[in-house]
């Protein structure tokens, strides 16, 4: 474990009722924040930024909370690979962390070690906020992935959007009560997904933007703590953030043998978070000529896909093995009560 201590709200259950979340500000004073990099060892911007933060503790001086920086999947960082045995960002379900027999892979064992440092998950001792740094080969820009009921993370996102309107917010699957991603170990948490960046390389513009927004996130947390310390607490600014709520993953076209029979269509490539209509060319057949249109799922799923859908993680290289060509989301405005800076 590489751990750097710097100077010295619980997440609401998921709900499909969009207006039920965001009715009140997060009331938890933040005491411990973790910034993590290298959960996927070949996502170089996050790895290098975490190493930079470890070497520059003065960046976190003067905050009312402790900031710690941690390199997570150190073995995959060393090999410049996404993982060694399995995707570690799918190893943090509570049932897996609590299962003493789930130790057959390097990542499963490492997840338990990290849970001891960052958590334990679901406990009063868990980190107040985890920011996990990632890159994606998809053209997402800055996409913040978080639980649907996480008031603090959505408030942080609202601040970041005020600084950079290109920032997107994506909610993890609202039909689940637990998630396997590393940030879910904390009381609050988010994944900084930034792209498009190829595996194993740095992108200067992406790095600069990520660094600036992570530091801005910490400045918001400081304002949050200051607002809670006032009597009465506040002031809080009623606002909203545009959210992309996960609907489903879409696989590539496949032939009778299960082999991939089509690729992302050139007109669709790079169109993350742009509206996708029924009949739009989503794939190109391996003959290089035939466009394969997007078709919403038939009943009983049809009702869920009746409204406008927005694709993201289009052609993410790491998701080929997960049989995912892109993901679909619905978009709505979520109310947020944010501290004023």
Coordinates of C-alpha atoms in Angstrom, one line a residue:
X1 CA 0.0 0.0 0.0
X2 CA 1.3 3.5 -0.9
X3 CA -0.5 5.9 1.4
X4 CA 0.1 9.6 1.8
X5 CA -1.6 11.3 4.7
X6 CA -1.9 15.0 4.1
X7 CA -2.6 17.9 6.6
X8 CA -4.9 17.6 8.8
X9 CA -23.9 11.7 4.6
X10 CA -24.4 8.5 4.0
X11 CA -25.6 7.5 0.5
X12 CA -29.4 7.2 0.2
X13 CA -30.9 4.0 -1.2
X14 CA -31.3 3.9 -5.0
X15 CA -34.7 5.1 -6.2
X16 CA -36.3 5.3 -9.6
X17 CA -38.3 8.3 -8.3
X18 CA -36.2 11.0 -9.8
X19 CA -37.5 13.8 -7.6
X20 CA -37.1 11.9 -4.3
X21 CA -33.3 12.5 -4.2
X22 CA -31.8 15.9 -3.8
X23 CA -34.4 17.3 -1.4
X24 CA -31.9 18.1 1.3
X25 CA -28.1 18.8 1.4
X26 CA -25.7 16.2 2.7
X27 CA -25.5 16.7 6.4
X28 CA -22.3 14.7 7.1
X29 CA -19.1 16.6 7.9
X30 CA -16.3 15.2 5.8
X31 CA -13.3 14.1 7.8
X32 CA -11.4 11.7 5.5
X33 CA -11.0 11.8 1.7
X34 CA -9.2 9.3 -0.4
X35 CA -7.9 9.9 -4.0
X36 CA -7.1 6.6 -5.7
X37 CA -5.4 5.8 -8.9
X38 CA -4.4 2.7 -10.8
X39 CA -7.6 0.6 -10.2
X40 CA -6.9 -0.2 -13.8
X41 CA -3.2 -0.2 -14.2
X42 CA -3.0 0.9 -17.8
X43 CA -5.1 4.1 -17.3
X44 CA -2.0 6.2 -17.2
X45 CA -3.3 9.7 -16.5
X46 CA -4.9 8.5 -13.3
X47 CA -1.8 6.6 -12.2
X48 CA 0.5 9.5 -12.9
X49 CA -1.8 12.1 -11.3
X50 CA -2.0 10.0 -8.1
X51 CA 1.8 9.7 -8.0
X52 CA 2.0 13.5 -8.4
X53 CA -0.4 14.0 -5.5
X54 CA 1.6 11.7 -3.3
X55 CA 4.7 13.8 -4.0
X56 CA 3.0 17.1 -3.4
X57 CA 1.2 17.0 0.0
X58 CA 1.3 20.7 0.2
X59 CA -1.6 20.8 -2.3
X60 CA -3.8 19.6 0.5
X61 CA -2.6 21.8 3.3
X62 CA -5.1 23.9 5.2
X63 CA -8.2 21.7 4.5
X64 CA -10.5 20.9 7.4
X65 CA -10.3 17.2 6.4
X66 CA -7.5 14.6 5.8
X67 CA -6.6 13.8 2.2
X68 CA -4.9 10.5 1.5
X69 CA -3.7 9.3 -1.9
X70 CA -3.5 5.6 -2.7
X71 CA -2.2 3.5 -5.6
X72 CA -4.7 0.6 -5.8
X73 CA -3.9 -2.2 -8.3
X74 CA -0.1 -1.9 -7.9
X75 CA 0.6 -5.2 -9.8
X76 CA -1.3 -4.1 -12.9
X77 CA 0.4 -0.7 -12.7
X78 CA 3.7 -2.5 -12.8
X79 CA 2.7 -4.5 -15.8
X80 CA 0.9 -1.6 -17.6
X81 CA -2.2 -3.8 -17.9
X82 CA -5.9 -3.3 -16.9
X83 CA -5.7 -6.1 -14.4
X84 CA -3.8 -9.3 -13.7
X85 CA -6.5 -11.9 -13.0
X86 CA -9.8 -10.0 -13.1
X87 CA -11.2 -6.5 -13.2
X88 CA -10.6 -5.1 -9.8
X89 CA -13.3 -2.5 -10.2
X90 CA -15.9 -5.4 -10.1
X91 CA -14.5 -6.8 -6.8
X92 CA -16.1 -4.5 -4.2
X93 CA -19.6 -5.9 -3.7
X94 CA -20.2 -6.3 0.0
X95 CA -20.9 -10.0 -0.3
X96 CA -17.6 -10.6 -2.0
X97 CA -15.6 -8.5 0.4
X98 CA -17.3 -10.4 3.3
X99 CA -16.7 -13.9 1.7
X100 CA -13.5 -15.4 3.2
X101 CA -13.3 -17.9 0.4
X102 CA -13.2 -15.2 -2.4
X103 CA -9.4 -15.1 -2.6
X104 CA -8.6 -17.0 -5.8
X105 CA -7.4 -13.9 -7.8
X106 CA -4.9 -11.2 -7.1
X107 CA -7.6 -8.5 -7.5
X108 CA -10.0 -10.2 -5.1
X109 CA -7.3 -10.3 -2.5
X110 CA -6.2 -6.8 -3.1
X111 CA -9.8 -5.6 -2.9
X112 CA -10.0 -7.0 0.6
X113 CA -6.8 -5.2 1.6
X114 CA -8.2 -1.9 0.2
X115 CA -11.5 -2.5 2.0
X116 CA -9.5 -2.6 5.2
X117 CA -7.9 0.8 4.4
X118 CA -10.8 2.6 2.7
X119 CA -13.6 1.0 4.7
X120 CA -14.7 -1.3 5.9
X121 CA -17.6 -0.9 3.4
X122 CA -20.8 0.0 5.1
X123 CA -19.2 0.8 8.4
X124 CA -19.0 4.1 10.4
X125 CA -15.2 3.9 9.8
X126 CA -15.5 4.0 6.0
X127 CA -13.9 7.0 4.2
X128 CA -16.3 9.9 3.9
X129 CA -15.4 10.4 0.2
X130 CA -13.5 8.4 -2.4
X131 CA -12.4 9.9 -5.8
X132 CA -11.2 7.1 -8.1
X133 CA -9.2 8.3 -11.1
X134 CA -9.8 6.5 -14.5
X135 CA -9.3 7.0 -18.2
X136 CA -11.5 5.6 -21.0
X137 CA -10.8 5.0 -24.7
X138 CA -14.3 6.3 -25.3
X139 CA -14.9 10.0 -26.1
X140 CA -16.7 10.8 -22.9
X141 CA -14.8 13.9 -21.9
X142 CA -15.1 14.2 -18.1
X143 CA -17.8 11.8 -16.9
X144 CA -18.4 11.4 -13.2
X145 CA -19.9 8.0 -12.2
X146 CA -21.7 7.8 -8.9
X147 CA -24.5 6.2 -6.9
X148 CA -28.0 7.7 -7.6
X149 CA -28.6 8.7 -4.0
X150 CA -25.2 10.2 -3.2
X151 CA -26.0 13.8 -2.3
X152 CA -22.5 14.9 -1.7
X153 CA -21.1 13.6 -5.0
X154 CA -23.9 15.2 -6.9
X155 CA -23.3 18.5 -5.1
X156 CA -19.6 18.3 -6.0
X157 CA -20.6 17.6 -9.6
X158 CA -22.8 20.7 -9.7
X159 CA -19.8 22.8 -8.6
X160 CA -17.5 21.2 -11.3
X161 CA -20.2 21.7 -14.0
X162 CA -20.3 25.4 -13.0
X163 CA -16.5 25.5 -13.7
X164 CA -16.6 23.3 -16.8
X165 CA -20.1 22.8 -18.5
X166 CA -18.7 19.9 -20.5
X167 CA -18.6 17.7 -17.3
X168 CA -21.2 14.9 -17.4
X169 CA -22.8 13.0 -14.5
X170 CA -23.7 9.3 -14.9
X171 CA -25.5 7.3 -12.2
X172 CA -24.8 3.7 -11.5
X173 CA -27.7 1.2 -12.0
X174 CA -30.5 2.4 -9.8
X175 CA -32.0 -1.1 -9.7
X176 CA -29.1 -2.3 -7.5
X177 CA -28.6 -1.7 -3.8
X178 CA -24.9 -2.4 -4.0
X179 CA -22.2 -1.8 -6.6
X180 CA -18.9 -3.5 -7.2
X181 CA -16.9 -0.4 -8.0
X182 CA -14.1 0.8 -5.7
X183 CA -15.7 4.2 -4.7
X184 CA -18.7 2.3 -3.3
X185 CA -16.5 1.4 -0.3
X186 CA -16.8 4.9 1.0
X187 CA -19.8 6.7 2.5
X188 CA -19.7 8.8 -0.7
X189 CA -17.7 8.3 -3.8
X190 CA -17.3 8.8 -7.5
X191 CA -15.3 7.6 -10.5
X192 CA -13.5 10.3 -12.6
X193 CA -13.8 8.8 -16.1
X194 CA -11.9 10.9 -18.6
X195 CA -11.4 10.3 -22.3
X196 CA -10.7 9.6 -24.9
X197 CA -7.2 8.3 -24.0
X198 CA -5.5 5.1 -25.3
X199 CA -4.3 2.6 -22.9
X200 CA -0.9 3.1 -21.3
X201 CA -0.3 6.7 -22.5
X202 CA -0.6 10.2 -21.2
X203 CA -2.7 13.0 -22.7
X204 CA -1.6 16.4 -21.5
X205 CA -5.0 18.2 -21.9
X206 CA -6.8 15.3 -20.2
X207 CA -4.3 15.3 -17.4
X208 CA -4.5 19.1 -16.9
X209 CA -8.3 19.0 -16.8
X210 CA -8.5 16.1 -14.4
X211 CA -6.0 17.7 -12.0
X212 CA -7.8 21.0 -12.0
X213 CA -11.2 19.4 -11.4
X214 CA -10.0 17.0 -8.6
X215 CA -8.6 20.0 -6.7
X216 CA -11.8 21.9 -7.3
X217 CA -13.7 19.0 -5.8
X218 CA -11.7 19.3 -2.6
X219 CA -12.4 23.0 -2.5
X220 CA -16.1 22.2 -2.7
X221 CA -15.7 19.7 0.2
X222 CA -14.1 22.5 2.2
X223 CA -17.1 24.8 1.4
X224 CA -19.4 22.0 2.4
X225 CA -17.8 21.6 5.8
X226 CA -17.8 25.4 6.3
X227 CA -21.5 25.5 5.5
X228 CA -22.3 22.7 8.1
X229 CA -20.2 24.5 10.7
X230 CA -22.4 27.6 10.6
X231 CA -25.5 28.2 12.8
X232 CA -27.8 27.6 11.2
X233 CA -26.0 25.5 8.6
X234 CA -25.8 27.0 5.1
X235 CA -26.4 28.8 3.0
X236 CA -27.3 26.1 0.5
X237 CA -28.0 26.9 -3.2
X238 CA -31.0 25.0 -4.7
X239 CA -29.8 23.9 -8.2
X240 CA -29.9 20.9 -10.4
X241 CA -27.5 18.7 -12.3
X242 CA -28.2 16.9 -15.6
X243 CA -27.9 13.2 -14.9
X244 CA -27.5 10.2 -17.2
X245 CA -29.1 7.2 -15.6
X246 CA -28.0 3.8 -16.7
X247 CA -30.5 1.8 -18.7
X248 CA -28.6 -1.1 -20.2
X249 CA -25.5 -2.2 -22.1
X250 CA -25.7 -3.0 -25.8
X251 CA -23.6 -5.8 -27.3
X252 CA -22.0 -5.9 -30.7
X253 CA -23.8 -7.8 -33.5
X254 CA -22.8 -11.4 -33.5
X255 CA -23.0 -14.3 -36.0
X256 CA -24.3 -17.8 -35.4
X257 CA -21.0 -18.8 -33.8
X258 CA -21.1 -15.9 -31.3
X259 CA -18.3 -14.0 -33.1
X260 CA -18.5 -10.3 -33.4
X261 CA -20.2 -9.5 -36.8
X262 CA -20.1 -5.7 -36.7
X263 CA -18.2 -2.7 -35.4
X264 CA -19.2 0.8 -34.3
X265 CA -20.4 2.7 -37.3
X266 CA -18.2 5.6 -38.4
X267 CA -21.1 8.1 -38.0
X268 CA -21.7 6.9 -34.5
X269 CA -18.1 6.8 -33.3
X270 CA -17.3 9.6 -30.8
X271 CA -21.0 10.5 -30.3
X272 CA -21.1 9.8 -26.5
X273 CA -24.0 11.6 -24.8
X274 CA -25.6 12.6 -28.1
X275 CA -29.2 11.5 -28.7
X276 CA -29.6 8.0 -30.3
X277 CA -32.7 7.5 -32.3
X278 CA -34.4 4.3 -33.5
X279 CA -33.0 3.4 -36.9
X280 CA -29.7 5.4 -36.5
X281 CA -26.7 3.6 -37.9
X282 CA -25.1 2.1 -34.7
X283 CA -22.9 -0.6 -36.3
X284 CA -21.2 -1.4 -39.5
X285 CA -21.2 -5.0 -40.7
X286 CA -17.8 -6.8 -41.2
X287 CA -18.5 -6.6 -44.9
X288 CA -17.6 -2.9 -44.5
X289 CA -20.8 -1.9 -46.4
X290 CA -23.9 -2.7 -44.4
X291 CA -25.1 -0.3 -41.7
X292 CA -26.9 -2.0 -38.8
X293 CA -29.5 0.3 -37.2
X294 CA -30.1 0.8 -33.5
X295 CA -33.3 -0.9 -32.5
X296 CA -34.8 -0.5 -28.9
X297 CA -35.5 -3.7 -27.0
X298 CA -38.9 -5.3 -27.6
X299 CA -41.5 -5.7 -24.8
X300 CA -41.4 -6.0 -21.8
X301 CA -38.4 -3.6 -21.9
X302 CA -39.9 -1.3 -24.5
X303 CA -41.5 1.0 -21.9
X304 CA -38.1 1.6 -20.4
X305 CA -36.7 2.7 -23.7
X306 CA -39.7 4.7 -24.8
X307 CA -38.0 8.0 -24.0
X308 CA -34.9 9.6 -25.6
X309 CA -31.8 7.5 -24.9
X310 CA -28.2 8.7 -24.8
X311 CA -25.2 6.4 -25.5
X312 CA -21.9 6.5 -23.6
X313 CA -18.7 4.4 -23.4
X314 CA -19.0 4.0 -27.2
X315 CA -16.4 1.5 -28.4
X316 CA -14.6 1.4 -25.0
X317 CA -11.8 -1.1 -25.6
X318 CA -12.0 -2.7 -22.2
X319 CA -15.7 -3.5 -22.6
X320 CA -15.3 -5.8 -25.6
X321 CA -14.7 -8.7 -23.2
X322 CA -17.8 -7.7 -21.3
X323 CA -19.8 -7.9 -24.5
X324 CA -20.6 -4.2 -24.4
X325 CA -20.3 -2.0 -27.5
X326 CA -21.9 1.0 -25.7
X327 CA -24.2 1.8 -22.8
X328 CA -27.5 3.6 -22.8
X329 CA -28.8 6.2 -20.4
X330 CA -31.9 8.3 -20.0
X331 CA -31.3 12.0 -19.1
X332 CA -33.0 14.1 -16.5
X333 CA -32.4 17.1 -14.2
X334 CA -31.8 16.1 -10.6
X335 CA -32.3 18.6 -7.8
X336 CA -29.2 19.4 -5.7
X337 CA -28.6 21.5 -2.6
X338 CA -25.1 22.8 -3.0
X339 CA -22.8 24.8 -0.6
X340 CA -21.9 28.2 -1.9
X341 CA -18.2 28.9 -2.5

